[in-house]
Amino acid sequence: MKESLQKIEQALQQELTSCATTSDLLTLRGKYLGKNAEISTLMKSMKDVPAEQRPAMGALIHQTKQALELMLNQAELALKQKELNEKLAKETIDVTIEKPYKEKGSIHPINLELMRLEKILTGMGFSQIDGPEMDYDTYNFELVNVPQDHPARDMQDSLFITKDILLRTQTSNAQPRAMQNIKPPFKVFCAGRVFRKDEIDATHTPAFYQVEGIYIDKKVSMADLKSTITQILKEYLGEGTKTRFRASYFPFTEPSVEVDAVCNVCNGKGCPACKYAGGYEILGAGMIHPKVLELNGIDSNEYSGYAFGFGFDRFPKMRFKIPYAKYMFEHDIRFLKQFK
Ligand code: PHE
């Protein structure tokens, strides 16, 4: 008996040397400790052993069983460690390895220019707000003093989705939203796409960009409007930029102005560079109409404000000498990747 037990131990030892995986080990565990294992058969045969030898035999078998278990457990531990090491080695991430070449994206020319203007506006204390591109007629028109039958609606050929919802024709839809949601005094701007029915040509597209600025406080005056806009344009277009304020009309501002940058070639006299206009129009602006303040819950006796709206697309066009406005909306990769 003693001999058989020793043989079992030796046999396991032998088999363990060639056992390479934890699943092989599981098979060995079954073979040496399972129901049909040799040691189990020996245990069963204890009943045939004379009673006086039984305790010693029992102890011997028990010892062997424990020894087998110990060997198997140790082997399992070692194999698990080995397998873990192998897995870790295989899954190592080489952060220095080169990725297969993938074309890098570039920043759209409109965004490049917008980022520049946004930085200037933020530096002057304007916070950025967002306005929906698809909006209620109410916000786009009614609450900025353009009622249903107002002739100014003809100025902007709108793209309606339903009777009450349209693609905003102007970022001025941010005005009522700001006034209804922020307690004055506040200084905000909203940059984004606007939409109007337009035939595509060199300077027109049915979608284009505007940047709207709004300032509301006690005693805001035309002088504030003029100095702020002059400063913005100097910072944005260059220190030498001369501006020209012309009287104009917008339903939501009174008085209203249009601001031109004076042509830096002819200094306003008119020349081929400015197509004899002496400059080019940059933005519309004015003192917010008291009715607009009232319509949006701001007491016009206590507060006043100004608003301005840039048509924005001309700036990337000028800076990057882009000949057709539509290039900026076609998403042609050959065009886009020229801008960094
Ligand atoms: N919303 C006007 C436009 O689209 C521009 C503007 C904005 C004028 C704010 C005055 C004040 O033409």
XYZ file of N, CA and C and ligand atoms in Angstrom, residues 156 169-170 172 175 196 210 212 250 252-253 284-286 307-309, ligand 1:
63
model
N -36.266 89.907 -45.821
C -35.625 88.617 -45.563
C -36.523 87.502 -46.059
N -33.551 83.625 -39.827
C -33.015 84.464 -40.907
C -31.936 85.390 -40.367
N -31.826 85.452 -39.029
C -30.858 86.358 -38.410
C -30.531 85.868 -36.996
N -30.428 87.667 -34.699
C -31.204 88.522 -33.796
C -32.231 87.704 -33.013
N -31.650 87.746 -29.396
C -31.995 88.897 -28.547
C -33.109 88.585 -27.552
N -31.465 82.169 -45.638
C -32.440 82.934 -46.408
C -32.514 82.358 -47.807
N -23.693 84.841 -39.159
C -23.812 86.155 -38.536
C -23.263 86.090 -37.121
N -23.969 88.226 -33.597
C -24.831 89.234 -32.984
C -24.269 89.616 -31.630
N -33.568 99.386 -39.047
C -33.914 98.006 -38.671
C -35.103 98.101 -37.742
N -35.796 96.506 -35.165
C -35.521 96.252 -33.738
C -34.582 97.260 -33.108
N -34.110 98.254 -33.886
C -33.225 99.270 -33.300
C -33.704 100.666 -33.698
N -24.773 95.792 -39.239
C -25.910 96.625 -38.898
C -25.960 96.726 -37.388
N -26.431 97.870 -36.891
C -26.453 98.032 -35.433
C -27.453 99.108 -35.042
N -27.593 99.306 -33.755
C -28.456 100.387 -33.292
C -28.795 100.233 -31.821
N -27.470 96.737 -29.975
C -27.256 95.424 -30.614
C -26.549 95.664 -31.929
N -25.736 94.700 -32.308
C -25.120 94.789 -33.642
C -25.084 93.401 -34.269
N -25.105 93.368 -35.576
C -25.095 92.074 -36.282
C -24.176 92.113 -37.487
N -30.321 91.313 -37.948
C -29.865 92.349 -38.845
C -29.717 91.727 -40.239
O -29.764 90.534 -40.368
C -28.554 92.951 -38.385
C -28.703 93.713 -37.099
C -28.483 93.108 -35.883
C -29.063 95.056 -37.144
C -28.612 93.836 -34.711
C -29.192 95.771 -35.966
C -28.960 95.145 -34.773
O -29.578 92.435 -41.206
